[in-house]
Coordinates of C-alpha atoms and ligand atoms in Angstrom, one line a residue:
M311 CA 0.1 0.0 -0.1
R312 CA 1.6 3.4 -1.1
Q313 CA 1.0 6.2 1.2
Y314 CA -0.4 9.6 0.0
I315 CA 2.3 12.5 -0.1
I316 CA 1.2 15.9 -0.2
A317 CA 3.6 18.7 -0.8
G318 CA 3.3 22.5 -1.1
N319 CA 5.7 24.1 -3.6
W320 CA 6.3 27.6 -2.6
K321 CA 8.4 28.8 -5.3
M322 CA 9.8 32.2 -4.8
N323 CA 7.2 33.2 -2.5
K324 CA 6.9 34.4 1.4
T325 CA 9.3 36.0 3.6
N326 CA 10.3 34.4 6.8
R327 CA 7.6 36.0 8.6
E328 CA 5.0 35.1 6.0
A329 CA 6.3 31.5 6.1
L330 CA 5.9 31.4 10.0
E331 CA 2.4 32.7 9.9
F332 CA 1.5 30.3 7.3
I333 CA 2.9 27.2 9.7
T334 CA 0.8 28.8 12.5
E335 CA -2.2 28.7 10.8
L336 CA -1.6 25.4 9.1
K337 CA -1.0 23.7 12.6
A338 CA -4.3 25.3 13.9
I339 CA -6.3 23.8 11.3
M340 CA -4.5 20.7 10.1
P341 CA -6.8 17.7 9.8
A342 CA -6.3 14.4 11.1
T343 CA -4.2 12.6 8.1
K344 CA -2.2 9.4 7.2
A345 CA -0.5 11.3 4.5
Q346 CA 2.7 12.8 4.4
V347 CA 2.7 16.4 4.6
V348 CA 5.6 18.4 3.4
V349 CA 6.3 22.3 2.7
C350 CA 8.8 23.0 0.7
A351 CA 9.9 26.6 0.9
P352 CA 12.7 29.1 -0.1
F353 CA 16.2 28.6 1.6
T354 CA 15.5 31.7 3.8
A355 CA 12.5 30.2 5.7
L356 CA 13.5 26.7 6.1
S357 CA 15.5 26.8 9.5
D358 CA 12.8 28.6 11.1
L359 CA 10.1 26.4 9.6
V360 CA 11.9 23.3 10.7
K361 CA 11.9 24.7 14.3
A362 CA 8.2 25.7 14.0
T363 CA 7.0 22.4 12.8
E364 CA 9.0 20.0 15.6
G365 CA 6.8 17.5 17.1
S366 CA 4.0 17.9 14.3
N367 CA 3.8 15.9 11.3
I368 CA 4.4 18.3 8.9
A369 CA 7.9 17.9 7.2
I370 CA 9.9 20.6 5.4
G371 CA 11.6 20.5 2.1
A372 CA 13.8 22.7 0.3
E373 CA 13.1 23.5 -3.3
N374 CA 16.6 22.6 -5.2
M375 CA 20.1 22.2 -3.9
S376 CA 23.6 21.7 -5.1
S377 CA 24.6 18.4 -6.2
K378 CA 28.3 19.0 -4.3
D379 CA 28.7 19.2 -0.5
S380 CA 31.0 22.3 -0.2
G381 CA 33.5 24.2 -2.2
A382 CA 33.8 27.1 -4.7
F383 CA 30.2 27.3 -6.0
T384 CA 29.3 31.1 -5.1
G385 CA 25.2 31.3 -4.1
E386 CA 24.6 27.6 -4.0
I387 CA 23.3 25.7 -1.0
S388 CA 24.6 22.1 -0.1
P389 CA 22.7 19.1 0.9
L390 CA 24.8 19.0 4.0
M391 CA 23.3 22.6 5.0
L392 CA 20.0 21.3 4.5
K393 CA 20.5 18.1 6.3
D394 CA 22.0 20.2 9.3
L395 CA 18.9 22.3 9.8
G396 CA 16.6 19.3 9.8
V397 CA 15.4 19.5 6.3
K398 CA 13.9 16.1 5.0
Y399 CA 13.0 16.5 1.3
V400 CA 14.1 18.3 -1.6
I401 CA 12.1 19.2 -5.1
L402 CA 14.7 18.2 -7.7
G403 CA 14.4 18.7 -11.4
H404 CA 11.3 21.0 -11.2
S405 CA 10.3 22.1 -15.0
E406 CA 11.0 25.7 -13.8
R407 CA 14.5 24.9 -13.0
R408 CA 14.9 22.9 -16.3
E409 CA 13.7 25.7 -18.4
I410 CA 14.9 28.7 -16.8
F411 CA 17.9 27.5 -15.1
K412 CA 18.9 25.0 -18.0
E413 CA 19.2 22.2 -15.7
T414 CA 20.0 18.7 -17.5
D415 CA 19.0 15.3 -16.9
A416 CA 22.6 14.8 -16.0
C417 CA 22.8 17.6 -13.5
I418 CA 19.6 16.5 -11.8
N419 CA 21.0 12.7 -11.6
A420 CA 23.9 14.1 -9.7
K421 CA 21.6 16.2 -7.3
V422 CA 19.4 13.1 -6.8
K423 CA 22.5 11.1 -5.8
A424 CA 23.7 13.6 -3.4
A425 CA 20.0 14.0 -1.6
I426 CA 20.2 9.9 -1.4
T427 CA 23.6 9.9 -0.3
H428 CA 22.6 12.5 2.6
G429 CA 19.3 11.0 3.4
L430 CA 17.2 13.8 2.0
T431 CA 14.1 12.5 0.1
P432 CA 14.1 14.0 -3.5
L433 CA 10.7 15.0 -5.0
F434 CA 12.0 14.0 -8.5
C435 CA 10.0 16.2 -11.1
I436 CA 9.3 15.3 -14.7
G437 CA 6.8 16.2 -17.0
E438 CA 6.3 17.1 -20.8
T439 CA 5.5 20.3 -22.5
L440 CA 2.3 20.8 -24.8
T441 CA 4.1 20.6 -27.9
Q442 CA 6.0 17.5 -26.8
R443 CA 2.6 15.9 -25.8
E444 CA 0.5 17.1 -29.2
A445 CA 3.6 15.7 -31.0
G446 CA 3.0 12.3 -29.5
H447 CA 6.4 12.5 -27.4
L448 CA 4.8 11.9 -24.1
V449 CA 6.5 8.4 -23.3
S450 CA 9.8 9.5 -24.8
V451 CA 10.1 12.4 -23.0
L452 CA 9.5 10.8 -19.5
K453 CA 11.7 8.0 -20.6
T454 CA 14.7 10.2 -21.2
Q455 CA 14.0 12.2 -18.3
I456 CA 13.7 9.2 -15.8
N457 CA 16.5 7.4 -17.4
G458 CA 18.8 10.2 -17.3
G459 CA 17.5 11.6 -13.9
L460 CA 17.5 8.1 -11.9
E461 CA 20.7 6.6 -13.8
G462 CA 23.1 4.7 -11.7
L463 CA 20.5 4.5 -8.8
M464 CA 20.1 0.9 -7.4
A465 CA 16.7 -0.7 -6.7
D466 CA 17.0 -0.2 -3.1
D467 CA 17.8 3.7 -3.5
M468 CA 14.3 3.8 -4.9
K469 CA 12.7 3.4 -1.5
K470 CA 13.8 7.0 -1.0
V471 CA 12.8 8.6 -3.9
V472 CA 9.4 10.1 -5.0
I473 CA 8.3 11.1 -8.6
A474 CA 6.5 14.1 -9.4
Y475 CA 4.9 14.0 -12.9
E476 CA 4.0 17.5 -13.7
P477 CA 2.9 18.2 -16.9
V478 CA 4.5 21.5 -18.1
W479 CA 1.3 23.1 -19.5
A480 CA -0.6 22.4 -16.4
I481 CA 1.7 24.3 -14.3
G482 CA 0.5 27.5 -12.8
T483 CA -2.0 27.6 -15.9
G484 CA -5.1 26.8 -14.1
V485 CA -5.4 23.8 -17.1
T486 CA -5.0 20.8 -15.0
A487 CA -4.7 17.3 -16.5
T488 CA -7.9 15.5 -16.4
T489 CA -8.1 12.5 -13.8
A490 CA -7.4 9.9 -16.8
Q491 CA -4.4 11.8 -18.6
A492 CA -3.1 12.0 -15.0
D493 CA -3.3 8.4 -14.2
E494 CA -2.4 7.1 -17.7
A495 CA 0.6 9.2 -17.6
H496 CA 1.6 7.8 -14.0
V497 CA 1.3 4.1 -15.4
V498 CA 3.3 5.3 -18.2
V499 CA 5.9 6.5 -15.5
R500 CA 5.4 2.9 -13.5
N501 CA 6.1 1.1 -16.6
I502 CA 9.4 3.1 -17.3
V503 CA 10.5 2.5 -13.7
S504 CA 9.7 -1.1 -14.1
A505 CA 11.8 -1.6 -16.9
M506 CA 14.8 0.4 -15.3
F507 CA 14.5 -1.1 -12.0
N508 CA 12.0 -3.7 -11.5
A509 CA 8.2 -4.6 -10.9
S510 CA 8.2 -4.2 -7.2
V511 CA 10.1 -0.8 -7.5
A512 CA 7.4 0.4 -9.6
A513 CA 4.6 -1.0 -7.8
N514 CA 5.9 0.6 -4.6
V515 CA 7.1 4.1 -5.7
Q516 CA 5.2 7.1 -4.9
I517 CA 4.1 9.3 -7.7
Q518 CA 2.6 12.8 -7.2
Y519 CA 0.7 14.7 -9.7
G520 CA 1.6 18.6 -9.8
G521 CA -0.2 21.3 -12.0
S522 CA -2.9 23.3 -11.1
M523 CA -4.1 20.9 -8.1
N524 CA -6.4 22.8 -6.0
A525 CA -9.2 22.2 -3.5
A526 CA -11.6 21.5 -6.2
N527 CA -9.9 19.0 -8.2
A528 CA -7.9 17.1 -5.7
E529 CA -10.1 14.4 -4.4
E530 CA -10.9 13.3 -8.0
L531 CA -7.2 13.2 -8.8
L532 CA -6.1 11.5 -5.7
G533 CA -8.9 9.1 -6.3
K534 CA -7.0 7.7 -9.1
E535 CA -5.3 4.4 -8.6
N536 CA -1.7 5.8 -9.7
V537 CA -1.9 9.1 -8.1
D538 CA -0.2 8.9 -4.7
G539 CA -0.1 12.5 -3.9
G540 CA 0.0 16.1 -5.2
L541 CA 2.9 18.4 -5.7
I542 CA 1.1 21.9 -5.2
G543 CA 2.1 25.5 -6.4
G544 CA -0.2 28.2 -6.0
A545 CA -2.8 26.3 -4.0
S546 CA -0.2 25.4 -1.1
L547 CA 0.4 29.4 -0.6
K548 CA -2.8 29.7 1.8
A549 CA -2.9 27.2 4.7
A550 CA -6.9 27.2 4.3
D551 CA -6.8 26.1 0.4
F552 CA -3.8 23.6 1.4
V553 CA -5.7 21.7 4.0
K554 CA -8.4 21.2 1.9
I555 CA -5.9 19.2 -0.5
I556 CA -4.6 17.3 2.4
A557 CA -8.1 16.4 3.5
A558 CA -9.0 15.0 0.1
A559 CA -6.1 12.6 0.3
K560 CA -7.9 9.6 2.0
Ligands
PGA711 P1 0.7 24.9 -9.6 O1 2.3 24.4 -9.6 O2 0.0 24.1 -8.5 O3 0.8 26.2 -9.0 O4 0.6 24.5 -10.7 C1 2.8 23.1 -9.4 C2 4.4 23.1 -9.3 O5 4.7 23.9 -10.1 O6 4.8 22.3 -8.4

């Protein structure tokens, strides 16, 4: 049985004060849930967020990190630094990182390996653009991203990896994949993972859907057999919206 994982991705939003206000509210209205709840926040808010969520069932994640432990990489944040703060998760390979910051599958692969080495759970993001989907390249795009991003991992390592399927055309657009499109893509992902590792890894890996998931569509999306959670951008910025998605994961 795969557990649900509901993770917020704040992107470049919220000052430290705003982050703490959110967490105070979230803790106050948090529904009883068996889902893993994660808030992924900007680096500047991580330290205080970890302290503010101690003893709760809310885990804190980063939105990116370096693949290197330390060194001359001005402006970068290392996995050791995240680990030291008590951060448990890290979003890697988000489409905005791929597109705006030109992260390649090889670079994301190095980060995924570094996260596993340091005991951080990567939320490994993949997804096709609308042009790629319309050209019939869904399977090949996901295959390239998965094979490249998870290259060199052992079947055992996959117990520590969460995959987030985020069709680029659905991110921040208000256009959500239909439940059938989401489930179908998640099956494609499981098949690729099965071929790369084995059937048991594919059956056990948690796959989140991301792309305009919100309080209104979460229950239907999360009701699909192969959808094990959500990676939520816009609708994770207000605690009142986020809790509705958490409550839908049942
Ligand atoms: P969205 O973002 O929910 O605002 O579409 C999702 C994401 O980018 O992870």
